[in-house]
Short mmCIF file of C-alpha atoms in Angstrom, two decimals:
data_model
loop_
_atom_site.label_atom_id
_atom_site.label_comp_id
_atom_site.label_asym_id
_atom_site.label_seq_id
_atom_site.Cartn_x
_atom_site.Cartn_y
_atom_site.Cartn_z
CA MET A 127 130.52 117.45 134.93
CA LYS A 128 130.01 113.83 133.67
CA ALA A 129 126.68 113.49 131.86
CA ILE A 130 124.23 110.83 133.62
CA LEU A 131 122.47 108.13 131.15
CA SER A 132 119.17 108.34 131.39
CA SER A 133 118.12 105.15 131.22
CA PHE A 134 120.97 101.64 131.92
CA THR A 135 119.95 98.13 130.45
CA SER A 136 122.04 94.98 131.06
CA ASN A 137 121.70 95.29 127.63
CA VAL A 138 123.80 98.31 126.88
CA LEU A 139 126.36 96.82 125.95
CA ASP A 140 124.82 95.01 123.04
CA ILE A 141 127.06 95.77 119.53
CA ASP A 142 125.67 95.91 115.60
CA CYS A 143 127.77 92.84 115.03
CA SER A 144 128.08 93.07 111.72
CA LYS A 145 129.09 97.20 111.68
CA VAL A 146 131.61 96.26 114.03
CA THR A 147 133.32 93.40 111.90
CA VAL A 148 133.46 95.37 108.99
CA GLN A 149 134.71 98.92 111.15
CA LEU A 150 137.14 96.23 112.36
CA GLU A 151 138.21 94.18 109.20
CA ALA A 152 139.52 97.50 107.87
CA ARG A 153 141.08 98.77 110.69
CA ILE A 154 143.16 95.83 110.72
CA ARG A 155 144.58 95.75 107.09
CA GLU A 156 145.32 98.99 107.07
CA MET A 157 147.27 98.32 110.45
CA VAL A 158 148.89 95.35 109.18
CA PHE A 159 149.68 95.98 106.04
CA HIS A 160 150.57 100.33 105.71
CA ARG A 161 151.43 101.53 108.73
CA LEU A 162 153.18 98.40 110.13
CA ARG A 163 154.42 97.24 106.86
CA ARG A 164 154.41 93.13 107.55
CA LYS A 165 152.38 90.41 105.83
CA GLY A 166 150.07 89.12 108.22
CA ALA A 167 149.50 88.23 111.28
CA VAL A 168 150.83 85.85 114.84
CA ILE A 169 148.29 84.93 117.40
CA GLY A 170 148.65 82.89 120.47
CA LEU A 171 145.86 80.14 120.93
CA SER A 172 145.28 79.36 124.44
CA GLY A 173 141.50 78.09 123.39
CA GLY A 174 139.87 80.90 124.75
CA ILE A 175 137.33 83.26 123.28
CA ASP A 176 139.80 86.02 123.32
CA SER A 177 142.40 84.22 121.60
CA SER A 178 139.80 82.52 119.63
CA VAL A 179 137.91 86.42 118.18
CA THR A 180 141.18 88.26 117.67
CA ALA A 181 142.35 85.16 115.28
CA ALA A 182 138.51 85.15 113.39
CA ILE A 183 138.56 88.80 112.83
CA CYS A 184 142.64 88.23 111.88
CA ALA A 185 141.55 86.07 109.30
CA ARG A 186 138.80 87.42 107.97
CA ALA A 187 140.34 90.65 107.31
CA LEU A 188 144.01 89.95 106.27
CA GLY A 189 142.85 86.16 104.30
CA LYS A 190 142.81 82.83 106.19
CA ASP A 191 146.58 82.26 105.04
CA ARG A 192 148.18 85.33 106.69
CA VAL A 193 147.13 84.80 109.47
CA PHE A 194 149.85 81.85 111.79
CA GLY A 195 148.33 80.78 115.02
CA VAL A 196 150.79 79.36 118.02
CA MET A 197 149.77 77.33 120.18
CA MET A 198 152.62 77.04 123.88
CA PRO A 199 151.57 74.46 126.99
CA GLU A 200 153.44 74.01 129.86
CA ASN A 201 153.46 71.57 132.56
CA ASP A 202 150.09 73.59 134.04
CA SER A 203 148.22 73.80 131.28
CA SER A 204 144.33 72.97 130.93
CA GLY A 205 143.93 69.73 129.41
CA ASP A 206 141.68 71.35 126.36
CA SER A 207 143.65 74.48 126.05
CA LEU A 208 145.25 72.74 123.20
CA ASP A 209 142.49 70.96 121.80
CA LEU A 210 140.48 74.00 121.70
CA GLY A 211 143.41 75.88 120.08
CA ARG A 212 143.12 73.18 117.70
CA LEU A 213 139.79 72.71 116.93
CA LEU A 214 139.63 76.71 116.42
CA ALA A 215 142.48 76.50 114.09
CA ASP A 216 140.42 73.67 111.83
CA VAL A 217 137.53 75.91 112.11
CA LEU A 218 139.29 79.18 110.25
CA ALA A 219 141.98 76.72 108.28
CA ILE A 220 144.63 79.37 109.99
CA ARG A 221 147.97 77.79 109.99
CA THR A 222 149.36 76.80 113.00
CA ALA A 223 153.00 75.49 115.34
CA VAL A 224 152.83 73.87 118.35
CA GLU A 225 155.18 75.05 121.03
CA ASN A 226 156.13 73.14 124.17
CA ILE A 227 157.53 75.67 126.07
CA GLY A 228 157.75 72.66 129.71
CA PRO A 229 161.39 72.49 129.07
CA THR A 230 162.22 75.90 129.12
CA LEU A 231 160.32 76.55 131.88
CA GLU A 232 161.88 74.12 134.09
CA ALA A 233 165.16 75.35 132.55
CA LEU A 234 164.72 79.01 133.98
CA GLU A 235 163.50 77.09 137.34
CA CYS A 236 159.77 78.23 137.03
CA TYR A 237 159.27 76.02 138.78
CA GLN A 238 161.03 75.39 141.22
CA ARG A 239 160.91 79.02 141.96
CA ARG A 240 157.22 78.56 142.75
CA ASP A 241 157.26 75.71 144.76
CA ASP A 242 160.46 77.77 146.82
CA ALA A 243 157.60 80.91 147.94
CA ILE A 244 154.55 78.72 148.41
CA ARG A 245 156.29 76.47 150.99
CA ARG A 246 157.86 79.26 152.80
CA VAL A 247 153.63 79.47 154.07
CA ILE A 248 152.98 75.27 153.37
CA PRO A 249 156.15 73.66 154.28
CA GLU A 250 154.56 70.02 152.42
CA TYR A 251 154.09 71.11 148.86
CA GLY A 252 156.19 69.63 146.71
CA GLN A 253 155.57 66.60 143.70
CA GLY A 254 153.23 66.00 142.66
CA TRP A 255 151.11 68.68 144.49
CA LYS A 256 149.07 71.41 142.53
CA SER A 257 148.14 74.91 143.86
CA LYS A 258 146.41 78.38 142.35
CA LEU A 259 146.07 81.93 144.05
CA VAL A 260 143.29 83.37 145.04
CA LEU A 261 141.92 87.03 146.35
CA PRO A 262 138.76 87.79 148.53
CA ASN A 263 135.52 88.37 147.87
CA LEU A 264 136.24 92.11 147.25
CA VAL A 265 132.88 92.45 147.43
CA GLU A 266 131.32 90.98 150.00
CA SER A 267 134.54 91.51 152.21
CA SER A 268 135.76 94.63 154.34
CA GLN A 269 138.88 92.19 153.64
CA TYR A 270 142.28 94.42 152.13
CA ALA A 271 142.78 92.72 148.67
CA LEU A 272 145.77 89.87 150.25
CA PHE A 273 146.76 86.83 147.64
CA SER A 274 146.02 83.77 149.52
CA VAL A 275 147.13 80.02 147.59
CA VAL A 276 145.17 77.35 147.98
CA ALA A 277 147.03 73.99 147.65
CA GLN A 278 146.62 70.04 147.06
CA SER A 279 148.17 66.89 148.42
CA PRO A 280 148.63 64.45 145.71
CA SER A 281 146.31 62.31 148.15
CA GLY A 282 143.02 64.99 147.62
CA GLU A 283 144.05 67.20 151.01
CA MET A 284 143.14 71.16 150.25
CA LYS A 285 144.67 73.40 152.18
CA LYS A 286 144.81 77.41 151.88
CA ALA A 287 147.44 79.98 153.10
CA ARG A 288 147.84 83.24 153.61
CA LEU A 289 151.44 84.64 151.43
CA THR A 290 153.32 86.48 152.71
CA ALA A 291 154.19 89.87 150.17
CA GLU A 292 157.88 88.40 149.43
CA ALA A 293 156.00 84.91 148.73
CA TYR A 294 153.22 86.37 146.70
CA LEU A 295 155.29 88.51 145.08
CA GLU A 296 158.08 85.90 144.24
CA ILE A 297 155.12 83.75 142.85
CA VAL A 298 154.35 85.48 140.33
CA ALA A 299 157.84 86.43 139.23
CA ALA A 300 158.36 83.42 138.62
CA THR A 301 154.89 82.36 136.61
CA ASN A 302 155.08 85.68 134.63
CA PHE A 303 157.87 83.25 133.21
CA LYS A 304 155.23 81.95 131.09
CA GLN A 305 153.74 84.89 129.74
CA ARG A 306 157.06 86.39 128.93
CA ILE A 307 158.78 83.34 127.13
CA ARG A 308 154.49 82.93 125.02
CA LYS A 309 155.43 85.95 123.48
CA THR A 310 158.91 85.37 123.12
CA ILE A 311 157.48 82.62 120.50
CA GLU A 312 155.18 84.77 119.39
CA TYR A 313 158.14 87.15 117.71
CA HIS A 314 159.78 84.45 116.59
CA HIS A 315 157.47 83.31 114.55
CA ALA A 316 156.60 86.48 113.58
CA ASP A 317 160.25 87.71 112.60
CA ARG A 318 160.18 84.94 110.14
CA LEU A 319 157.10 85.71 108.33
CA TRP A 320 157.07 89.43 107.61
CA TYR A 321 153.88 89.21 110.39
CA ALA A 322 152.99 91.36 113.69
CA VAL A 323 151.92 90.50 116.82
CA ALA A 324 148.46 90.72 117.78
CA GLY A 325 147.86 90.98 121.20
CA THR A 326 144.15 89.62 122.37
CA PRO A 327 143.23 91.53 125.58
CA ASN A 328 139.54 93.01 125.70
CA ARG A 329 139.14 96.16 128.00
CA LEU A 330 138.39 94.57 131.84
CA GLU A 331 141.98 93.47 131.20
CA TYR A 332 143.96 96.26 129.02
CA ALA A 333 141.61 98.65 131.14
CA GLN A 334 142.74 96.82 134.81
CA GLY A 335 146.26 95.57 133.99
CA PHE A 336 145.30 91.93 133.77
CA PHE A 337 148.77 91.25 131.90
CA VAL A 338 152.26 90.68 132.49
CA LYS A 339 154.42 94.05 131.52
CA ASN A 340 156.62 92.05 128.35
CA GLY A 341 154.77 89.20 128.09
CA ASP A 342 151.10 88.94 126.99
CA GLY A 343 151.09 93.04 127.18
CA SER A 344 153.85 93.11 124.56
CA ALA A 345 152.39 92.77 120.73
CA ASP A 346 152.42 94.72 117.75
CA PHE A 347 148.52 95.31 117.87
CA LYS A 348 145.41 95.34 119.76
CA PRO A 349 142.04 94.83 117.44
CA ILE A 350 140.06 93.53 120.60
CA ALA A 351 141.66 95.75 123.35
CA HIS A 352 138.55 98.66 123.22
CA LEU A 353 135.70 95.64 123.22
CA TYR A 354 134.73 94.63 126.52
CA LYS A 355 134.63 90.57 127.53
CA THR A 356 130.50 90.76 126.87
CA GLN A 357 130.90 91.74 123.53
CA VAL A 358 134.05 89.96 122.63
CA TYR A 359 131.13 86.43 123.10
CA GLN A 360 128.90 88.75 120.74
CA LEU A 361 131.59 89.00 118.15
CA GLY A 362 132.55 85.31 118.50
CA ARG A 363 129.28 83.88 118.03
CA TYR A 364 128.57 85.90 115.11
CA LEU A 365 132.30 85.34 113.57
CA GLY A 366 131.02 81.66 114.31
CA VAL A 367 133.65 80.93 116.69
CA PRO A 368 133.29 76.86 118.02
CA GLU A 369 130.76 76.49 120.93
CA GLU A 370 132.83 74.28 122.45
CA ILE A 371 135.19 77.74 123.00
CA LEU A 372 131.64 80.12 123.89
CA ARG A 373 131.20 77.97 126.83
CA ARG A 374 134.47 77.59 128.36
CA PRO A 375 134.75 79.79 131.16
CA PRO A 376 137.13 82.53 131.56
CA THR A 377 140.48 80.86 132.99
CA THR A 378 143.85 82.27 133.59
CA ASP A 379 145.22 79.15 132.63
CA THR A 380 148.93 79.83 134.82
CA TYR A 381 148.31 77.56 138.21
CA SER A 382 148.02 73.74 137.50
CA LEU A 383 144.50 73.77 139.71
CA GLU A 384 141.58 75.21 137.67
CA GLN A 385 141.37 78.54 138.61
CA SER A 386 138.22 81.03 137.49
CA GLN A 387 139.12 84.71 136.74
CA GLU A 388 137.08 86.34 138.89
CA GLU A 389 138.62 84.42 142.16
CA PHE A 390 142.31 85.56 140.41
CA TYR A 391 141.33 89.45 139.62
CA PHE A 392 138.08 90.24 139.50
CA ALA A 393 135.46 91.11 141.66
CA LEU A 394 132.81 89.77 139.99
CA PRO A 395 131.30 87.86 136.91
CA LEU A 396 132.75 89.26 134.02
CA GLU A 397 129.15 90.43 132.38
CA LYS A 398 128.44 92.69 135.30
CA MET A 399 132.18 94.63 136.38
CA ASP A 400 131.92 94.80 132.21
CA LEU A 401 128.42 97.07 133.31
CA CYS A 402 130.38 98.53 136.20
CA LEU A 403 133.65 99.53 134.31
CA TYR A 404 130.88 101.21 131.90
CA GLY A 405 128.70 102.54 133.75
CA LYS A 406 131.91 104.17 135.46
CA ASN A 407 133.95 105.29 132.17
CA LYS A 408 130.32 107.23 131.45
CA GLY A 409 129.49 108.56 134.23
CA VAL A 410 126.67 106.30 135.45
CA ALA A 411 125.86 106.91 139.51
CA PRO A 412 125.96 103.68 140.83
CA GLU A 413 121.90 104.14 141.37
CA GLU A 414 121.45 103.38 138.09
CA VAL A 415 123.81 101.24 137.87
CA ALA A 416 123.79 98.80 140.80
CA THR A 417 119.33 98.19 139.58
CA ALA A 418 121.18 97.09 136.09
CA VAL A 419 123.64 94.87 137.87
CA GLY A 420 121.71 93.30 140.28
CA LEU A 421 123.61 95.09 143.99
CA SER A 422 123.08 96.97 146.15
CA ILE A 423 124.69 100.65 145.69
CA GLU A 424 126.93 100.23 148.37
CA LYS A 425 129.11 97.38 146.63
CA VAL A 426 128.63 99.33 143.25
CA GLN A 427 129.90 102.52 144.33
CA ARG A 428 132.94 99.28 145.98
CA VAL A 429 133.42 98.15 142.60
CA PHE A 430 134.09 101.60 141.17
CA ALA A 431 136.94 101.72 144.10
CA ILE A 432 138.34 98.77 142.80
CA ILE A 433 138.92 99.66 139.28
CA ASP A 434 139.39 103.09 140.40
CA SER A 435 142.29 101.07 141.95
CA LYS A 436 143.85 99.17 140.20
CA LEU A 437 143.68 101.97 136.76
CA ASN A 438 146.25 103.61 139.63
CA SER A 439 148.32 100.77 140.87
CA THR A 440 148.84 99.35 136.70
CA ARG A 441 149.38 102.55 135.12
CA TYR A 442 152.98 101.08 135.34
CA LEU A 443 151.98 98.07 133.16
CA HIS A 444 150.55 100.60 130.00
CA LEU A 445 154.24 102.53 130.31
CA PRO A 446 157.00 101.99 127.60
CA PRO A 447 160.21 102.77 127.86
CA GLN A 448 161.14 106.05 129.39
CA LEU A 449 163.80 108.65 128.57
CA LEU A 450 165.46 109.89 130.58
CA GLU A 451 165.84 112.82 127.53
CA PRO A 452 164.28 113.04 124.64
CA ILE A 453 165.32 112.21 121.05
CA ASP A 454 164.46 114.74 118.09
CA GLU A 455 165.68 112.48 115.56
CA VAL A 456 163.35 109.41 116.54
CA ASP A 457 160.03 111.82 117.69
CA ALA A 458 160.14 114.39 114.83
CA ARG A 459 159.04 110.75 112.69
#
């Protein structure tokens, strides 16, 4: 039977940033220089907290001259993503490249495929429109987790329509080009520099499957995947990540309309979701978690069920390529 913590408060995720930083630096050096036998790290810079903290801790661990940041805007990117990525690179004094992946995505018909799928439920959707995908608030609602598309016309009129399963899958398949092309660019720079690619997910994203397989889910090492989102923010402040990045709300930066991670994937604000995930991982009773998070016991139980559901439904994303028979000479090494 799982142990029950006697005291569970909202500051249970507080960390000793000095101690964590020393540990991370040592592990990153061991990982990059010895296990992976590479000379440095490549990181995709999005202007968000996770990529910023990953870049900052790698610069401390490996040296600023051994970290290479890549900024990869496209047609739907937020206007401040590139500016914040550049700001961070200036603060860290690391080398960077800007790779506009918009033309590549156009050649792959990423935007056309997405728009064709949206027109299945909003026929007038076309040039000059913007859109995003949203879920119902799964904690407040008893609805099934069915996505809708929210679209804005060039005149500013807003429309919302429930997506069919076929349209939803086509939109996701089309927009997944973005993460996969970005990762291709990162590995190009890693190959030419003999560097390793650093992944940037936090624990909430990694555990709940908030990534694209062979896209942002791919990396040679993931230095902050064990840290909860609120812990990443703590570390960011300690490492001197610019305040403009610390204040920026977490966003998918995938769709043309502004979109929070909460409305796209997570059922709660991230600081509350962190506490629920931590509590569930530690076997804390829903009654104790409810008090710390400020939710009813029934809502915490609902969040626990959502966590389990995502763990099960995204298990495929964590699987490496599956072999039908063992390869003895490889497995023996």
